[in-house]
Amino acid sequence: MGPIKYNLRFLMNPETESAHSADETLAAKTGLDINAITRLLPHRYPFLLIDRVLELTRKERIVAIKNVTVNEPFFAGHFPGTPVMPGVLIVEAMAQAGGVLLLTEIEDRESKLILFTGIERAKFRRPVVPGDQLRIEVTVTAWRGNAGRMQGVAYVGDKRAAEATVTCRVVDLARARGGANASAESE
């Protein structure tokens, strides 16, 4: 089985499914709202770190937004009086955006999970603070069936806040759950 044809407008509005590539192009320009994102990603509050997808080019690139608000739970301890978004969460937001992009290519995505397997060349250029809006741009550099590599860059305005190369692997959800249960049972 090959990759599925993916219509972003369908994710935005399930009543209007269309397989025309002109519709897919138009839909790619309109992006995905939070409801469409949660139909793709298993993450939920407080760990869902992207709010909207602005652009998606199948198998190639995604641009997503994370609105950073003062009521994010991590700001309570990072750092009191001088809130700064943890760099590892910025990288996680990149991985989640990449996950949305890659999950659009997986036919049986309800039975799959994309696991983050590596971070390389992470650099943090400026602090991300409450009130900032992160624009996360992720480009696929390699995708081979069940494993991928992506280059992510996070911007605040036109300034680069962070960058990293992330790798991931697609696993069966049942196997991932079994692995977690097996680990818990062995402890």
PDB file of C-alpha atoms in Angstrom:
ATOM      1  CA  MET A   1       0.000   0.000   0.000  1.00  0.00           C
ATOM      2  CA  GLY A   2       1.263   3.456  -0.897  1.00  0.00           C
ATOM      3  CA  PRO A   3       0.780   6.735   0.927  1.00  0.00           C
ATOM      4  CA  ILE A   4      -2.759   8.002   1.261  1.00  0.00           C
ATOM      5  CA  LYS A   5      -4.065  11.060  -0.506  1.00  0.00           C
ATOM      6  CA  TYR A   6      -4.576  13.597   2.186  1.00  0.00           C
ATOM      7  CA  ASN A   7      -7.045  16.433   2.186  1.00  0.00           C
ATOM      8  CA  LEU A   8      -6.436  19.015   4.900  1.00  0.00           C
ATOM      9  CA  ARG A   9      -9.847  20.577   4.355  1.00  0.00           C
ATOM     10  CA  PHE A  10     -11.398  17.245   5.344  1.00  0.00           C
ATOM     11  CA  LEU A  11      -9.547  17.386   8.660  1.00  0.00           C
ATOM     12  CA  MET A  12     -10.793  20.930   9.190  1.00  0.00           C
ATOM     13  CA  ASN A  13     -14.372  20.043   8.243  1.00  0.00           C
ATOM     14  CA  PRO A  14     -15.316  16.334   8.068  1.00  0.00           C
ATOM     15  CA  GLU A  15     -18.514  17.123   6.141  1.00  0.00           C
ATOM     16  CA  THR A  16     -16.591  18.300   3.074  1.00  0.00           C
ATOM     17  CA  GLU A  17     -14.315  15.559   1.743  1.00  0.00           C
ATOM     18  CA  SER A  18     -12.828  16.060  -1.706  1.00  0.00           C
ATOM     19  CA  ALA A  19     -10.008  14.267  -3.519  1.00  0.00           C
ATOM     20  CA  HIS A  20      -9.215  17.053  -5.994  1.00  0.00           C
ATOM     21  CA  SER A  21      -5.607  18.237  -5.856  1.00  0.00           C
ATOM     22  CA  ALA A  22      -6.751  21.849  -6.308  1.00  0.00           C
ATOM     23  CA  ASP A  23      -8.727  21.445  -3.080  1.00  0.00           C
ATOM     24  CA  GLU A  24      -5.645  19.976  -1.371  1.00  0.00           C
ATOM     25  CA  THR A  25      -3.561  22.975  -2.475  1.00  0.00           C
ATOM     26  CA  LEU A  26      -6.186  25.410  -1.210  1.00  0.00           C
ATOM     27  CA  ALA A  27      -6.529  23.473   2.028  1.00  0.00           C
ATOM     28  CA  ALA A  28      -2.760  23.469   2.538  1.00  0.00           C
ATOM     29  CA  LYS A  29      -2.883  27.254   2.477  1.00  0.00           C
ATOM     30  CA  THR A  30      -5.625  27.372   5.124  1.00  0.00           C
ATOM     31  CA  GLY A  31      -3.841  24.993   7.511  1.00  0.00           C
ATOM     32  CA  LEU A  32      -5.147  22.961  10.421  1.00  0.00           C
ATOM     33  CA  ASP A  33      -6.870  24.166  13.561  1.00  0.00           C
ATOM     34  CA  ILE A  34      -6.478  22.595  16.996  1.00  0.00           C
ATOM     35  CA  ASN A  35      -9.335  20.132  16.383  1.00  0.00           C
ATOM     36  CA  ALA A  36      -7.640  18.779  13.260  1.00  0.00           C
ATOM     37  CA  ILE A  37      -4.305  18.582  15.081  1.00  0.00           C
ATOM     38  CA  THR A  38      -5.824  16.512  17.898  1.00  0.00           C
ATOM     39  CA  ARG A  39      -7.304  14.134  15.314  1.00  0.00           C
ATOM     40  CA  LEU A  40      -3.712  13.424  14.236  1.00  0.00           C
ATOM     41  CA  LEU A  41      -1.594  13.674  17.392  1.00  0.00           C
ATOM     42  CA  PRO A  42      -2.211  11.717  20.594  1.00  0.00           C
ATOM     43  CA  HIS A  43      -0.827  14.593  22.730  1.00  0.00           C
ATOM     44  CA  ARG A  44      -3.199  16.562  24.949  1.00  0.00           C
ATOM     45  CA  TYR A  45      -2.959  19.464  27.388  1.00  0.00           C
ATOM     46  CA  PRO A  46      -0.608  20.219  28.999  1.00  0.00           C
ATOM     47  CA  PHE A  47       1.727  18.487  26.564  1.00  0.00           C
ATOM     48  CA  LEU A  48       0.212  19.437  23.211  1.00  0.00           C
ATOM     49  CA  LEU A  49       2.657  22.118  22.094  1.00  0.00           C
ATOM     50  CA  ILE A  50       1.307  23.274  18.741  1.00  0.00           C
ATOM     51  CA  ASP A  51      -1.864  25.324  18.320  1.00  0.00           C
ATOM     52  CA  ARG A  52      -2.248  25.687  14.561  1.00  0.00           C
ATOM     53  CA  VAL A  53      -0.706  24.513  11.309  1.00  0.00           C
ATOM     54  CA  LEU A  54      -0.273  27.329   8.813  1.00  0.00           C
ATOM     55  CA  GLU A  55       1.274  25.383   5.931  1.00  0.00           C
ATOM     56  CA  LEU A  56       1.761  21.740   5.067  1.00  0.00           C
ATOM     57  CA  THR A  57       3.499  20.390   1.984  1.00  0.00           C
ATOM     58  CA  ARG A  58       3.102  16.610   1.945  1.00  0.00           C
ATOM     59  CA  LYS A  59       6.266  14.652   2.767  1.00  0.00           C
ATOM     60  CA  GLU A  60       8.332  17.851   2.757  1.00  0.00           C
ATOM     61  CA  ARG A  61       7.539  20.709   5.126  1.00  0.00           C
ATOM     62  CA  ILE A  62       5.209  22.059   7.793  1.00  0.00           C
ATOM     63  CA  VAL A  63       4.832  25.442   9.483  1.00  0.00           C
ATOM     64  CA  ALA A  64       3.058  25.458  12.853  1.00  0.00           C
ATOM     65  CA  ILE A  65       2.332  27.985  15.590  1.00  0.00           C
ATOM     66  CA  LYS A  66       2.654  27.719  19.371  1.00  0.00           C
ATOM     67  CA  ASN A  67       1.168  30.622  21.332  1.00  0.00           C
ATOM     68  CA  VAL A  68       3.215  30.910  24.512  1.00  0.00           C
ATOM     69  CA  THR A  69       1.044  32.106  27.401  1.00  0.00           C
ATOM     70  CA  VAL A  70       1.914  32.965  30.985  1.00  0.00           C
ATOM     71  CA  ASN A  71      -0.411  30.244  32.288  1.00  0.00           C
ATOM     72  CA  GLU A  72       1.675  27.400  30.777  1.00  0.00           C
ATOM     73  CA  PRO A  73       2.258  24.960  33.657  1.00  0.00           C
ATOM     74  CA  PHE A  74       6.051  24.876  33.185  1.00  0.00           C
ATOM     75  CA  PHE A  75       6.402  28.606  33.893  1.00  0.00           C
ATOM     76  CA  ALA A  76       5.531  28.031  37.563  1.00  0.00           C
ATOM     77  CA  GLY A  77       8.984  26.570  38.107  1.00  0.00           C
ATOM     78  CA  HIS A  78      11.002  27.686  35.066  1.00  0.00           C
ATOM     79  CA  PHE A  79      11.815  30.296  36.378  1.00  0.00           C
ATOM     80  CA  PRO A  80       9.746  32.034  39.096  1.00  0.00           C
ATOM     81  CA  GLY A  81       9.828  35.762  38.419  1.00  0.00           C
ATOM     82  CA  THR A  82      11.623  35.302  35.073  1.00  0.00           C
ATOM     83  CA  PRO A  83       9.555  32.815  33.049  1.00  0.00           C
ATOM     84  CA  VAL A  84      11.439  31.158  30.163  1.00  0.00           C
ATOM     85  CA  MET A  85      10.073  28.308  28.017  1.00  0.00           C
ATOM     86  CA  PRO A  86      12.332  25.257  28.466  1.00  0.00           C
ATOM     87  CA  GLY A  87      14.419  24.565  25.369  1.00  0.00           C
ATOM     88  CA  VAL A  88      13.527  20.891  25.464  1.00  0.00           C
ATOM     89  CA  LEU A  89       9.837  21.857  25.064  1.00  0.00           C
ATOM     90  CA  ILE A  90      10.666  24.002  22.038  1.00  0.00           C
ATOM     91  CA  VAL A  91      12.344  20.937  20.515  1.00  0.00           C
ATOM     92  CA  GLU A  92       9.301  18.845  21.501  1.00  0.00           C
ATOM     93  CA  ALA A  93       7.087  21.354  19.647  1.00  0.00           C
ATOM     94  CA  MET A  94       9.273  20.820  16.561  1.00  0.00           C
ATOM     95  CA  ALA A  95       8.893  17.048  16.938  1.00  0.00           C
ATOM     96  CA  GLN A  96       5.093  17.375  17.291  1.00  0.00           C
ATOM     97  CA  ALA A  97       4.875  19.532  14.162  1.00  0.00           C
ATOM     98  CA  GLY A  98       6.961  16.938  12.317  1.00  0.00           C
ATOM     99  CA  GLY A  99       4.688  14.238  13.720  1.00  0.00           C
ATOM    100  CA  VAL A 100       1.635  15.940  12.217  1.00  0.00           C
ATOM    101  CA  LEU A 101       3.391  16.076   8.852  1.00  0.00           C
ATOM    102  CA  LEU A 102       4.466  12.426   8.927  1.00  0.00           C
ATOM    103  CA  LEU A 103       1.186  11.091  10.317  1.00  0.00           C
ATOM    104  CA  THR A 104      -0.591  12.445   7.240  1.00  0.00           C
ATOM    105  CA  GLU A 105       1.319   9.814   5.249  1.00  0.00           C
ATOM    106  CA  ILE A 106       0.443   6.836   7.438  1.00  0.00           C
ATOM    107  CA  GLU A 107      -2.724   5.024   6.401  1.00  0.00           C
ATOM    108  CA  ASP A 108      -3.462   3.224   9.675  1.00  0.00           C
ATOM    109  CA  ARG A 109      -2.305   6.065  11.925  1.00  0.00           C
ATOM    110  CA  GLU A 110      -4.912   5.202  14.595  1.00  0.00           C
ATOM    111  CA  SER A 111      -2.868   2.074  15.355  1.00  0.00           C
ATOM    112  CA  LYS A 112       0.542   3.787  15.189  1.00  0.00           C
ATOM    113  CA  LEU A 113       2.628   6.044  17.381  1.00  0.00           C
ATOM    114  CA  ILE A 114       5.549   8.211  16.311  1.00  0.00           C
ATOM    115  CA  LEU A 115       8.286   8.145  18.937  1.00  0.00           C
ATOM    116  CA  PHE A 116      10.983  10.783  19.199  1.00  0.00           C
ATOM    117  CA  THR A 117      14.327   8.903  18.911  1.00  0.00           C
ATOM    118  CA  GLY A 118      16.976  11.595  18.814  1.00  0.00           C
ATOM    119  CA  ILE A 119      18.015  15.235  18.947  1.00  0.00           C
ATOM    120  CA  GLU A 120      21.128  16.476  17.169  1.00  0.00           C
ATOM    121  CA  ARG A 121      22.714  19.896  16.797  1.00  0.00           C
ATOM    122  CA  ALA A 122      20.227  21.655  19.075  1.00  0.00           C
ATOM    123  CA  LYS A 123      20.953  25.338  19.513  1.00  0.00           C
ATOM    124  CA  PHE A 124      19.012  27.875  21.523  1.00  0.00           C
ATOM    125  CA  ARG A 125      19.448  31.423  20.240  1.00  0.00           C
ATOM    126  CA  ARG A 126      17.096  33.522  22.384  1.00  0.00           C
ATOM    127  CA  PRO A 127      14.734  32.976  25.323  1.00  0.00           C
ATOM    128  CA  VAL A 128      11.074  32.306  24.584  1.00  0.00           C
ATOM    129  CA  VAL A 129       8.834  34.062  27.103  1.00  0.00           C
ATOM    130  CA  PRO A 130       5.116  34.535  27.794  1.00  0.00           C
ATOM    131  CA  GLY A 131       3.456  36.538  25.035  1.00  0.00           C
ATOM    132  CA  ASP A 132       5.743  35.168  22.309  1.00  0.00           C
ATOM    133  CA  GLN A 133       4.378  33.273  19.363  1.00  0.00           C
ATOM    134  CA  LEU A 134       6.652  30.496  18.132  1.00  0.00           C
ATOM    135  CA  ARG A 135       6.583  29.824  14.402  1.00  0.00           C
ATOM    136  CA  ILE A 136       7.920  26.312  13.975  1.00  0.00           C
ATOM    137  CA  GLU A 137       9.232  25.321  10.546  1.00  0.00           C
ATOM    138  CA  VAL A 138      10.094  21.658  10.041  1.00  0.00           C
ATOM    139  CA  THR A 139      11.567  20.175   6.874  1.00  0.00           C
ATOM    140  CA  VAL A 140      11.853  16.426   6.260  1.00  0.00           C
ATOM    141  CA  THR A 141      15.411  15.485   5.321  1.00  0.00           C
ATOM    142  CA  ALA A 142      14.840  11.703   5.237  1.00  0.00           C
ATOM    143  CA  TRP A 143      11.768   9.453   5.475  1.00  0.00           C
ATOM    144  CA  ARG A 144      12.068   5.717   4.961  1.00  0.00           C
ATOM    145  CA  GLY A 145       8.852   3.911   5.796  1.00  0.00           C
ATOM    146  CA  ASN A 146       9.061   3.763   9.579  1.00  0.00           C
ATOM    147  CA  ALA A 147      11.885   6.202  10.405  1.00  0.00           C
ATOM    148  CA  GLY A 148      12.493   9.860   9.704  1.00  0.00           C
ATOM    149  CA  ARG A 149      14.856  12.775  10.180  1.00  0.00           C
ATOM    150  CA  MET A 150      13.694  16.398  10.216  1.00  0.00           C
ATOM    151  CA  GLN A 151      15.313  19.791  10.544  1.00  0.00           C
ATOM    152  CA  GLY A 152      13.353  22.164  12.772  1.00  0.00           C
ATOM    153  CA  VAL A 153      13.709  25.893  13.315  1.00  0.00           C
ATOM    154  CA  ALA A 154      11.611  27.918  15.774  1.00  0.00           C
ATOM    155  CA  TYR A 155      11.225  31.668  15.289  1.00  0.00           C
ATOM    156  CA  VAL A 156       9.783  34.474  17.397  1.00  0.00           C
ATOM    157  CA  GLY A 157       8.908  37.126  14.856  1.00  0.00           C
ATOM    158  CA  ASP A 158      11.794  37.100  12.392  1.00  0.00           C
ATOM    159  CA  LYS A 159      14.371  36.059  15.004  1.00  0.00           C
ATOM    160  CA  ARG A 160      15.583  32.475  15.256  1.00  0.00           C
ATOM    161  CA  ALA A 161      14.890  31.178  18.773  1.00  0.00           C
ATOM    162  CA  ALA A 162      16.014  27.550  18.413  1.00  0.00           C
ATOM    163  CA  GLU A 163      16.951  24.881  15.907  1.00  0.00           C
ATOM    164  CA  ALA A 164      17.540  21.144  15.995  1.00  0.00           C
ATOM    165  CA  THR A 165      17.592  18.005  13.940  1.00  0.00           C
ATOM    166  CA  VAL A 166      15.127  15.449  15.306  1.00  0.00           C
ATOM    167  CA  THR A 167      14.711  11.797  14.451  1.00  0.00           C
ATOM    168  CA  CYS A 168      11.696   9.572  14.981  1.00  0.00           C
ATOM    169  CA  ARG A 169      10.350   6.083  14.438  1.00  0.00           C
ATOM    170  CA  VAL A 170       6.833   4.795  13.782  1.00  0.00           C
ATOM    171  CA  VAL A 171       5.814   1.899  16.027  1.00  0.00           C
ATOM    172  CA  ASP A 172       2.636  -0.095  16.497  1.00  0.00           C
ATOM    173  CA  LEU A 173       0.579   1.473  19.276  1.00  0.00           C
ATOM    174  CA  ALA A 174      -0.175  -1.942  20.803  1.00  0.00           C
ATOM    175  CA  ARG A 175       3.546  -2.763  20.878  1.00  0.00           C
ATOM    176  CA  ALA A 176       4.365   0.613  22.464  1.00  0.00           C
ATOM    177  CA  ARG A 177       1.728   0.038  25.142  1.00  0.00           C
ATOM    178  CA  GLY A 178       2.983  -3.498  25.705  1.00  0.00           C
ATOM    179  CA  GLY A 179       6.556  -2.216  26.054  1.00  0.00           C
ATOM    180  CA  ALA A 180       5.494   0.298  28.696  1.00  0.00           C
ATOM    181  CA  ASN A 181       3.538  -2.350  30.581  1.00  0.00           C
ATOM    182  CA  ALA A 182       6.438  -4.805  30.314  1.00  0.00           C
ATOM    183  CA  SER A 183       8.824  -2.191  31.744  1.00  0.00           C
ATOM    184  CA  ALA A 184       6.487  -1.423  34.636  1.00  0.00           C
ATOM    185  CA  GLU A 185       6.038  -5.115  35.405  1.00  0.00           C
ATOM    186  CA  SER A 186       9.793  -5.762  35.468  1.00  0.00           C
ATOM    187  CA  GLU A 187      10.452  -2.998  38.041  1.00  0.00           C
TER     188      GLU A 187
END
